[in-house]
Short mmCIF file of C-alpha atoms and ligand atoms in Angstrom, two decimals:
data_model
loop_
_atom_site.label_atom_id
_atom_site.label_comp_id
_atom_site.label_asym_id
_atom_site.label_seq_id
_atom_site.Cartn_x
_atom_site.Cartn_y
_atom_site.Cartn_z
CA MET A 142 97.62 104.32 46.50
CA ALA A 143 97.18 106.18 49.85
CA LEU A 144 96.57 104.17 53.02
CA ILE A 145 92.85 103.34 53.45
CA THR A 146 92.91 104.62 56.92
CA LYS A 147 95.26 105.46 59.95
CA ALA A 148 95.21 104.69 63.50
CA ILE A 149 92.60 106.56 65.53
CA LYS A 150 93.68 109.94 67.04
CA GLY A 151 95.25 109.26 70.87
CA THR A 152 95.85 105.51 70.14
CA GLN A 153 99.07 103.89 69.37
CA ASP A 154 100.51 100.66 67.70
CA THR A 155 103.33 98.81 69.74
CA LEU A 156 105.55 97.72 66.91
CA PRO A 157 107.83 94.56 67.05
CA ALA A 158 110.83 96.36 67.50
CA ASP A 159 109.40 98.03 70.85
CA SER A 160 107.01 95.35 72.17
CA TYR A 161 109.58 93.86 74.28
CA LYS A 162 109.50 96.83 76.64
CA ILE A 163 105.79 96.44 77.42
CA LYS A 164 106.11 92.69 77.69
CA PHE A 165 108.86 93.08 80.06
CA LEU A 166 106.84 95.71 82.22
CA GLU A 167 103.70 93.51 82.18
CA ALA A 168 105.66 90.32 83.48
CA THR A 169 107.75 92.55 85.88
CA LEU A 170 104.44 94.02 87.52
CA ALA A 171 102.78 90.98 87.59
CA ASP A 172 105.54 89.35 89.29
CA ILE A 173 105.97 92.15 92.03
CA ALA A 174 102.12 91.89 92.34
CA GLY A 175 102.54 88.14 92.95
CA HIS A 176 104.94 88.53 95.66
CA TYR A 177 102.56 90.72 97.75
CA GLY A 178 99.84 88.11 97.20
CA PHE A 179 98.03 89.75 94.30
CA ARG A 180 96.41 87.20 91.71
CA GLU A 181 95.27 88.43 88.26
CA ILE A 182 91.62 89.29 87.47
CA ARG A 183 90.40 89.90 83.90
CA THR A 184 87.13 91.60 83.25
CA PRO A 185 85.56 92.48 79.92
CA VAL A 186 86.73 95.72 78.07
CA PHE A 187 83.12 96.85 78.19
CA GLU A 188 80.53 97.17 80.94
CA HIS A 189 77.17 98.53 81.30
CA THR A 190 77.42 102.25 81.27
CA GLU A 191 75.52 102.33 84.60
CA LEU A 192 78.48 100.79 86.54
CA PHE A 193 80.63 103.71 85.49
CA ASN A 194 78.13 106.31 86.42
CA ARG A 195 77.78 104.70 89.69
CA SER A 196 81.14 104.16 90.61
CA VAL A 197 83.43 106.69 88.88
CA GLY A 198 80.53 109.05 89.48
CA ASP A 199 78.38 111.19 87.24
CA THR A 200 79.81 114.67 88.21
CA THR A 201 83.23 113.62 87.01
CA ASP A 202 85.09 114.53 84.09
CA VAL A 203 85.59 111.01 82.96
CA VAL A 204 81.91 110.28 83.08
CA GLN A 205 80.45 113.57 81.70
CA LYS A 206 83.10 114.31 79.12
CA GLU A 207 85.26 111.19 78.44
CA MET A 208 83.48 107.84 78.24
CA TYR A 209 83.23 105.99 74.75
CA THR A 210 79.50 105.19 75.25
CA PHE A 211 77.17 103.47 72.54
CA ASP A 212 74.25 101.54 72.43
CA ASP A 213 74.55 98.02 71.23
CA LYS A 214 72.33 96.27 68.86
CA GLY A 215 70.14 95.16 71.64
CA GLY A 216 69.66 98.86 72.71
CA ARG A 217 71.68 98.54 76.05
CA SER A 218 74.06 101.46 76.79
CA ILE A 219 77.44 100.22 77.03
CA THR A 220 80.82 101.88 77.86
CA LEU A 221 84.45 100.86 77.25
CA ARG A 222 86.06 100.78 80.39
CA PRO A 223 87.67 104.24 81.44
CA GLU A 224 89.42 102.59 84.35
CA GLY A 225 90.04 99.01 85.85
CA THR A 226 88.58 99.46 89.37
CA ALA A 227 84.67 99.42 88.66
CA GLY A 228 84.98 96.24 86.54
CA ALA A 229 86.87 94.57 89.47
CA VAL A 230 84.47 95.46 92.06
CA ARG A 231 81.60 94.36 90.01
CA ALA A 232 83.03 90.94 89.37
CA TYR A 233 84.20 90.54 93.07
CA LEU A 234 80.61 91.19 93.98
CA GLU A 235 79.00 89.27 91.18
CA HIS A 236 81.03 86.17 92.02
CA GLY A 237 80.70 86.34 95.84
CA LEU A 238 84.67 86.65 96.20
CA PHE A 239 83.99 87.89 99.62
CA ASN A 240 83.33 84.44 100.46
CA ASP A 241 87.06 83.53 99.69
CA PRO A 242 89.77 84.36 102.30
CA SER A 243 89.97 87.97 103.01
CA PRO A 244 91.72 90.16 102.15
CA MET A 245 91.08 89.30 98.50
CA LYS A 246 94.00 90.77 96.50
CA VAL A 247 93.83 91.26 92.70
CA TYR A 248 95.85 92.89 90.03
CA TYR A 249 95.11 93.45 86.38
CA LEU A 250 96.79 94.83 83.25
CA THR A 251 94.24 96.41 81.03
CA SER A 252 93.46 98.87 78.20
CA CYS A 253 91.36 101.84 79.03
CA TYR A 254 89.62 104.29 76.93
CA ARG A 255 88.93 108.12 77.76
CA TYR A 256 88.06 110.65 75.27
CA GLU A 257 90.72 113.15 76.46
CA LYS A 258 92.80 115.85 74.26
CA PRO A 259 95.62 113.71 73.29
CA GLN A 260 99.28 114.91 74.41
CA ALA A 261 102.26 113.38 75.44
CA GLY A 262 101.33 110.83 78.13
CA ARG A 263 97.45 111.02 77.66
CA LEU A 264 96.08 108.95 75.10
CA ARG A 265 92.62 107.76 74.25
CA GLU A 266 93.41 104.15 74.51
CA PHE A 267 95.96 103.68 77.46
CA HIS A 268 97.04 100.78 79.57
CA GLN A 269 96.96 100.27 83.11
CA PHE A 270 98.50 97.90 85.63
CA GLY A 271 96.49 98.19 88.72
CA VAL A 272 95.93 96.36 92.27
CA GLU A 273 92.62 96.06 94.10
CA CYS A 274 92.39 94.75 97.74
CA PHE A 275 89.08 94.02 99.20
CA GLY A 276 88.14 93.17 102.85
CA THR A 277 90.06 95.19 105.32
CA ASP A 278 89.84 98.91 106.51
CA ALA A 279 93.30 98.83 108.44
CA PRO A 280 95.77 101.60 107.71
CA ALA A 281 98.59 98.95 107.27
CA GLN A 282 96.76 97.62 104.09
CA ASP A 283 96.91 101.25 102.61
CA ALA A 284 100.47 101.23 103.32
CA GLU A 285 100.99 97.85 101.70
CA VAL A 286 99.35 98.77 98.45
CA ILE A 287 101.42 102.04 98.35
CA ALA A 288 104.63 99.99 99.05
CA LEU A 289 103.80 97.82 96.21
CA ALA A 290 103.67 100.69 93.78
CA ASP A 291 106.78 102.14 95.21
CA GLU A 292 108.64 98.66 95.01
CA ALA A 293 107.76 98.59 91.21
CA PHE A 294 109.29 101.97 90.72
CA GLY A 295 112.29 101.10 92.61
CA PHE A 296 112.75 97.68 90.78
CA LEU A 297 112.62 99.35 87.56
CA GLY A 298 115.29 101.99 88.75
CA VAL A 299 112.94 104.89 88.38
CA LYS A 300 114.22 107.98 90.29
CA GLY A 301 112.82 111.18 91.39
CA LEU A 302 109.21 110.03 91.82
CA GLU A 303 107.39 111.91 94.57
CA LEU A 304 104.71 109.87 96.58
CA GLN A 305 102.11 112.41 97.58
CA ILE A 306 99.13 111.35 100.05
CA ASN A 307 96.41 112.98 101.55
CA SER A 308 93.18 112.04 103.02
CA ILE A 309 89.64 113.06 101.62
CA GLY A 310 87.61 111.90 104.48
CA CYS A 311 84.34 109.80 104.91
CA PRO A 312 80.67 110.23 104.77
CA HIS A 313 80.76 111.53 108.21
CA CYS A 314 83.15 114.54 107.44
CA ARG A 315 83.09 114.95 103.78
CA PRO A 316 79.65 116.70 103.83
CA VAL A 317 81.20 119.45 106.09
CA TYR A 318 84.06 120.06 103.80
CA GLN A 319 81.53 120.09 100.72
CA LYS A 320 79.64 122.74 102.51
CA ALA A 321 82.57 124.67 103.06
CA LEU A 322 83.73 124.36 99.40
CA LYS A 323 80.10 125.27 98.33
CA ASP A 324 80.20 128.46 100.35
CA TYR A 325 83.73 129.38 98.98
CA PHE A 326 82.88 128.45 95.27
CA THR A 327 79.54 130.45 95.37
CA ALA A 328 81.36 133.37 96.40
CA HIS A 329 83.24 132.93 93.04
CA LYS A 330 80.40 131.68 90.88
CA SER A 331 81.25 134.05 88.13
CA GLU A 332 84.58 132.43 87.62
CA LEU A 333 83.09 129.01 87.22
CA CYS A 334 82.88 127.04 83.86
CA GLU A 335 79.29 125.75 82.97
CA THR A 336 80.16 122.33 84.23
CA CYS A 337 81.31 123.39 87.54
CA LEU A 338 78.08 125.45 88.07
CA THR A 339 75.92 122.37 88.22
CA ARG A 340 78.89 120.67 90.40
CA LEU A 341 78.68 123.38 92.70
CA GLU A 342 75.19 121.90 93.74
CA ARG A 343 75.95 118.27 93.51
CA ASN A 344 79.65 117.81 94.18
CA PRO A 345 81.73 120.95 94.85
CA MET A 346 84.80 118.80 95.46
CA ARG A 347 84.91 117.91 91.74
CA ILE A 348 85.35 121.63 91.05
CA LEU A 349 88.90 121.10 92.62
CA ASP A 350 89.71 118.43 89.80
CA CYS A 351 88.41 120.61 86.82
CA LYS A 352 90.89 121.34 84.20
CA GLU A 353 89.00 124.58 83.03
CA GLU A 354 89.16 126.30 86.34
CA ASP A 355 91.67 128.81 87.36
CA ALA A 356 94.65 127.40 89.50
CA ALA A 357 94.70 130.26 92.01
CA LEU A 358 90.96 129.92 92.68
CA LYS A 359 91.24 126.19 93.32
CA ASP A 360 94.45 126.92 95.61
CA ASN A 361 92.72 129.33 97.77
CA ALA A 362 89.79 126.88 98.35
CA PRO A 363 89.43 125.28 101.77
CA VAL A 364 91.66 122.25 102.38
CA VAL A 365 90.13 118.99 103.08
CA LEU A 366 92.52 117.94 105.97
CA ASP A 367 91.08 120.63 108.13
CA TYR A 368 87.69 119.25 107.90
CA LEU A 369 88.40 115.55 108.88
CA CYS A 370 86.64 113.50 111.39
CA ASP A 371 88.80 112.07 114.17
CA GLU A 372 88.40 108.45 112.79
CA CYS A 373 89.65 109.84 109.40
CA LYS A 374 92.54 111.77 111.09
CA ASP A 375 93.39 108.87 113.18
CA HIS A 376 93.48 106.63 110.17
CA PHE A 377 95.73 109.04 107.99
CA GLU A 378 98.23 109.07 110.87
CA LYS A 379 98.43 105.44 111.26
CA VAL A 380 99.11 105.15 107.32
CA LYS A 381 101.82 107.39 107.62
CA LYS A 382 103.31 105.58 110.45
CA TYR A 383 103.38 102.32 108.43
CA LEU A 384 104.73 104.25 105.75
CA GLU A 385 107.57 105.24 107.69
CA ALA A 386 108.16 101.87 109.23
CA MET A 387 108.42 100.60 105.74
CA GLY A 388 111.14 103.17 104.98
CA LEU A 389 109.06 104.99 102.24
CA THR A 390 109.22 108.61 101.75
CA TYR A 391 106.15 110.70 101.13
CA THR A 392 104.73 114.26 101.15
CA VAL A 393 101.29 115.18 102.20
CA ASN A 394 99.71 117.12 99.46
CA PRO A 395 96.35 118.35 100.78
CA ARG A 396 95.37 119.42 97.33
CA ILE A 397 95.07 115.75 96.06
CA VAL A 398 91.15 114.82 95.38
CA ARG A 399 91.57 112.53 92.60
CA GLY A 400 89.43 112.49 89.63
CA LEU A 401 87.13 109.71 90.46
CA ASP A 402 84.26 109.95 92.93
CA TYR A 403 84.50 106.72 94.90
CA TYR A 404 87.58 107.47 97.15
CA THR A 405 87.40 107.86 100.85
CA LYS A 406 89.99 108.49 103.31
CA THR A 407 93.46 107.87 101.88
CA VAL A 408 94.35 108.94 98.36
CA PHE A 409 98.06 109.28 96.90
CA GLU A 410 99.63 109.74 93.55
CA PHE A 411 103.22 109.09 92.64
CA VAL A 412 104.44 112.24 90.42
CA SER A 413 107.25 112.99 88.17
CA ASN A 414 108.77 116.08 86.91
CA ASP A 415 110.24 114.09 83.92
CA ILE A 416 107.54 113.71 81.51
CA GLY A 417 105.82 117.03 81.25
CA ALA A 418 102.34 118.05 82.28
CA GLN A 419 100.99 114.65 82.55
CA GLY A 420 103.40 113.65 85.36
CA THR A 421 101.05 111.60 87.42
CA VAL A 422 102.24 107.92 86.82
CA CYS A 423 100.42 106.17 89.37
CA GLY A 424 97.11 107.08 91.47
CA GLY A 425 94.96 105.28 94.03
CA GLY A 426 93.40 105.39 97.30
CA ARG A 427 90.61 103.62 99.57
CA TYR A 428 87.05 103.39 98.40
CA ASP A 429 85.29 102.03 101.36
CA GLY A 430 81.77 102.93 100.12
CA LEU A 431 81.88 101.52 96.42
CA CYS A 432 80.93 97.95 97.04
CA GLU A 433 77.84 99.09 98.98
CA GLU A 434 77.10 101.79 96.29
CA LEU A 435 77.03 99.11 93.66
CA GLY A 436 74.60 97.07 95.61
CA GLY A 437 76.71 94.98 97.35
CA LYS A 438 77.72 94.24 101.05
CA ALA A 439 79.66 97.22 102.75
CA ILE A 440 83.30 95.81 102.28
CA PRO A 441 86.21 98.40 102.36
CA ALA A 442 88.79 98.39 99.72
CA LEU A 443 91.39 100.12 98.05
CA GLY A 444 93.79 100.02 95.13
CA PHE A 445 95.86 101.86 92.52
CA ALA A 446 96.64 102.00 88.91
CA MET A 447 99.51 103.22 86.97
CA GLY A 448 99.48 104.09 83.44
CA LEU A 449 101.96 102.00 81.39
CA GLU A 450 102.46 104.44 78.62
CA ARG A 451 103.51 107.06 80.95
CA LEU A 452 105.83 104.80 82.92
CA LEU A 453 107.35 103.98 79.56
CA LEU A 454 107.79 107.62 78.87
CA LEU A 455 109.31 108.01 82.33
CA LEU A 456 111.92 105.26 81.66
CA ASP A 457 112.67 106.64 78.39
CA ALA A 458 113.35 110.17 79.74
CA GLN A 459 115.56 108.66 82.61
CA GLY A 460 117.54 106.55 80.04
CA ILE A 461 116.48 103.33 81.76
CA GLU A 462 117.10 100.51 79.14
CA LEU A 463 114.59 97.37 79.62
CA PRO A 464 115.91 93.99 78.51
CA ALA A 465 115.24 93.14 75.04
CA ASP A 466 113.82 89.84 73.88
CA GLU A 467 116.17 86.85 73.49
CA PRO A 468 117.72 86.79 70.01
CA GLN A 469 116.96 83.52 67.72
CA ALA A 470 119.54 80.80 68.72
CA LEU A 471 120.17 79.75 65.20
CA TYR A 472 119.59 80.80 61.73
CA LEU A 473 120.31 78.22 59.11
CA ALA A 474 120.97 79.38 55.57
CA THR A 475 120.42 77.11 52.78
CA ALA A 476 121.40 77.04 48.97
CA GLY A 477 119.49 74.68 46.89
CA ASP A 478 116.24 72.73 47.31
CA ALA A 479 117.63 69.63 48.89
CA ALA A 480 119.57 71.73 51.65
CA SER A 481 116.33 73.56 52.12
CA LEU A 482 114.25 70.53 52.63
CA LYS A 483 116.88 69.27 55.14
CA ALA A 484 116.94 72.57 57.09
CA ALA A 485 113.15 72.39 57.28
CA GLN A 486 113.44 69.11 59.05
CA ILE A 487 116.24 69.96 61.33
CA ILE A 488 114.74 73.45 62.28
CA HIS A 489 111.39 71.70 63.13
CA ASP A 490 113.15 69.26 65.19
CA LEU A 491 114.86 71.95 67.24
CA ARG A 492 111.74 74.03 67.66
CA ALA A 493 110.15 71.03 69.13
CA GLU A 494 112.96 70.88 71.64
CA GLY A 495 112.00 74.38 72.66
CA ILE A 496 114.83 76.19 70.66
CA SER A 497 114.30 79.33 68.92
CA CYS A 498 115.70 79.13 65.27
CA SER A 499 114.81 79.82 61.61
CA PHE A 500 115.76 78.65 58.35
CA ASP A 501 115.25 80.50 54.85
CA THR A 502 111.78 80.16 53.55
CA VAL A 503 112.08 83.20 50.99
CA GLY A 504 114.74 81.55 48.55
CA ARG A 505 117.13 84.30 48.62
CA SER A 506 120.89 84.33 47.98
CA ILE A 507 123.20 83.35 50.85
CA LYS A 508 124.51 86.70 51.26
CA ALA A 509 121.06 88.11 51.55
CA GLN A 510 120.20 85.49 54.11
CA MET A 511 123.20 86.18 56.31
CA LYS A 512 122.27 89.77 56.15
CA TYR A 513 118.84 88.75 57.60
CA ALA A 514 120.60 86.55 60.29
CA ASN A 515 122.69 89.26 61.39
CA LYS A 516 119.56 91.63 61.71
CA LEU A 517 117.76 88.94 63.85
CA GLY A 518 120.98 88.97 65.96
CA ALA A 519 120.84 85.05 65.80
CA ASP A 520 123.53 83.70 68.19
CA PHE A 521 124.72 81.04 65.58
CA THR A 522 124.61 80.47 61.90
CA ALA A 523 125.21 77.68 59.78
CA VAL A 524 125.24 77.41 55.79
CA LEU A 525 123.82 74.29 54.21
CA GLY A 526 124.21 73.55 50.63
CA ASP A 527 125.02 70.71 48.14
CA ASN A 528 128.57 70.28 49.64
CA GLU A 529 127.30 69.93 53.33
CA LEU A 530 124.77 67.59 52.23
CA GLU A 531 127.37 65.46 50.68
CA SER A 532 129.86 65.64 53.38
CA GLY A 533 127.59 65.36 56.15
CA ILE A 534 129.08 68.13 57.83
CA VAL A 535 128.07 71.73 58.41
CA GLN A 536 130.03 74.63 59.79
CA LEU A 537 128.39 76.29 62.98
CA LYS A 538 129.45 79.79 63.56
CA TYR A 539 129.29 81.52 66.77
CA MET A 540 128.54 85.21 65.73
CA ASP A 541 129.85 86.90 68.91
CA THR A 542 133.14 85.81 68.22
CA GLY A 543 133.16 84.42 64.74
CA ASP A 544 134.42 81.07 66.01
CA THR A 545 133.52 78.06 63.94
CA ARG A 546 133.00 74.49 64.74
CA ASP A 547 132.07 71.51 62.52
CA VAL A 548 128.75 69.46 63.42
CA SER A 549 127.39 66.46 62.06
CA LEU A 550 124.21 66.79 59.99
CA ASP A 551 122.88 63.31 61.19
CA THR A 552 123.35 64.67 64.94
CA PHE A 553 122.71 68.28 64.27
CA ALA A 554 119.60 68.76 66.42
CA GLU A 555 120.97 66.93 69.59
CA ASP A 556 124.58 68.30 69.15
CA PHE A 557 123.30 71.92 68.51
CA GLN A 558 121.11 72.00 71.97
CA GLN A 559 124.16 70.90 73.85
CA ILE A 560 126.34 73.45 72.08
CA ALA A 561 123.72 76.12 72.71
CA MET A 562 123.53 75.11 76.25
CA GLN A 563 127.32 74.84 76.97
CA THR A 564 127.92 78.07 75.22
CA ALA A 565 125.12 79.96 77.43
CA LEU A 566 126.61 78.49 80.63
CA SER A 567 130.21 79.25 79.86
CA ALA A 568 129.27 82.77 78.60
CA LEU A 569 127.46 83.38 81.96
CA GLN A 570 130.24 82.03 83.97
CA ALA A 571 132.68 84.17 81.84
CA GLU A 572 130.55 87.19 82.61
CA LEU A 573 130.43 86.51 86.48
CA ASP A 574 134.26 86.01 86.33
CA MET A 575 134.49 89.30 84.45
CA GLY A 576 132.23 91.22 86.76
CA GLY A 577 129.49 91.67 84.19
CA GLU A 578 131.47 93.05 81.48
CA ASP A 579 130.24 92.95 77.80
CA LEU A 580 129.99 89.33 76.87
CA GLY A 581 130.98 90.25 73.20
CA LYS A 582 134.44 90.30 74.25
CA VAL A 583 134.60 86.70 75.61
CA ASP A 584 136.48 84.46 73.37
CA LEU A 585 134.25 81.33 73.01
CA SER A 586 137.40 78.98 72.57
CA ALA A 587 138.23 79.87 76.14
CA LEU A 588 134.67 79.68 77.38
CA LEU A 589 134.28 76.24 76.06
CA GLY A 590 137.59 74.75 77.97
CA GLY A 591 140.33 72.24 76.99
CA ASN A 592 137.72 69.86 75.34
CA SER A 593 136.67 72.39 72.58
CA THR A 594 137.09 71.63 69.19
CA TRP A 595 136.49 75.35 68.10
CA THR A 596 138.56 76.98 65.57
CA GLU A 597 139.35 80.74 65.33
P1 HAM B 708 93.38 107.61 87.44
O1 HAM B 708 94.33 108.32 88.42
O2 HAM B 708 92.38 108.13 86.74
O3 HAM B 708 92.90 106.33 88.35
O4 HAM B 708 94.45 106.84 86.36
C1 HAM B 708 95.48 105.82 86.84
C2 HAM B 708 96.67 106.27 85.84
O5 HAM B 708 96.30 105.90 84.69
C3 HAM B 708 97.28 107.68 85.97
O6 HAM B 708 97.92 107.91 86.98
C4 HAM B 708 97.82 107.56 84.70
O7 HAM B 708 99.04 107.14 84.97
C5 HAM B 708 96.93 106.77 83.76
N1 HAM B 708 96.11 107.54 82.93
C6 HAM B 708 95.03 107.98 83.24
N2 HAM B 708 94.53 108.58 82.15
C7 HAM B 708 95.20 108.33 81.12
C8 HAM B 708 95.21 108.87 79.86
N3 HAM B 708 94.43 109.47 79.22
N4 HAM B 708 96.47 108.49 78.97
C9 HAM B 708 97.26 107.69 79.39
N5 HAM B 708 97.55 107.43 80.73
C10 HAM B 708 96.35 107.72 81.53
C11 HAM B 708 92.29 105.26 88.14
O8 HAM B 708 91.93 105.02 86.96
C12 HAM B 708 91.75 104.37 89.39
N6 HAM B 708 91.02 103.24 88.99
C13 HAM B 708 92.98 103.92 90.10
C14 HAM B 708 92.48 103.19 91.13
C15 HAM B 708 92.72 101.69 91.26
N7 HAM B 708 92.11 103.59 92.54
C16 HAM B 708 91.89 102.66 93.36
N8 HAM B 708 91.98 101.47 92.55
#
């Protein structure tokens, strides 16, 4: 029978064989954010549509073309979040987090939804790691936020990412720039797509971000850096100085305008040439006017988000392996009903002690069970049958070396914990002694020292 349905276009499953990668990424990014004083915030996957119209902006591609918007059964217009900033700002204002010590620094790991044309690195459901920092307009904060992203990439060993920065001005100087853009694009009206014709009146800067428009037409348009007011210029210069003080290399790309309306002053992107057309792995900037725009106090803020799928593509493209999940410490194979019951008891006791282990719950042959244990990559195996039950002794095998050792069934749980711990410590010591060479080459009897009762 054919499958009833398939995953929706532009979405992807994370299967057990690969989930360790995203788990590792999320834990690492959360850790680094923690070092910078950011704490986690979680907000709902859907919000009132109005929130995104007002923040992301109703002349952006995201709002005009890409949002998953629907009426709920109560007739409210609801939208699946296309990005994480709007929800974070809404929560910050709603819960009065501005009363907490400032700056308030939060991070999130969330799914996002955009109805875009799927391609490598562009999905309809994707995941972001993002940070937002509220309560300071100081350039040092811009640099700190950028440095956090840079450190994350550095920690993961990513190479060749270019940090591009720009300033897109503030409510004082932006209108002058918008006017210059309007004049320029009005002279090229016949070349604009239908959406951009409406943007021409309301927000000509958005035309620079439109995927439909000719690249040369956009490249020849006036450049925002030429229109910055003194305050914005000064801010930008200071951000650069801080970046330099922290040893970050950047290029100024006056063409970055970002695809969301809330930005002011500093904007930045980390761009890679290794993953095709969707090379922007991380993007962010200041949004000093957004809190007020959403009905709150005027509180300056900034942040960034990186796409986890794009980051994984990049790691893959650069051959960077992430650490796999720890394998199971023990697989206990059984033959016969009595042995199965005893194994259930032993494994239950070991799990209660925090040991990761399994026994046969299927009733397969010993050969099939050992094949399964091999696939699990269990550190140790043992076979429990009538003979072992009678003698009260089971042979424990260390799979890396094939070394075996007799363990009493009566004290198996306690003994195994000790053995597992001792083996792990010895293997670690040996690895250190060998300067990090492959642990598989380590002879366990040597590892366990003179007191070992292991036999080859
Ligand atoms: P954004 O540039 O729209 O900014 O998205 C940030 C990152 O999310 C992108 O650089 C990319 O890695 C990833 N991304 C975006 N769209 C997709 C997609 N369709 N498929 C896969 N990955 C995607 C924001 O979302 C802002 N909220 C960032 C921010 C936070 N600015 C200030 N604070």
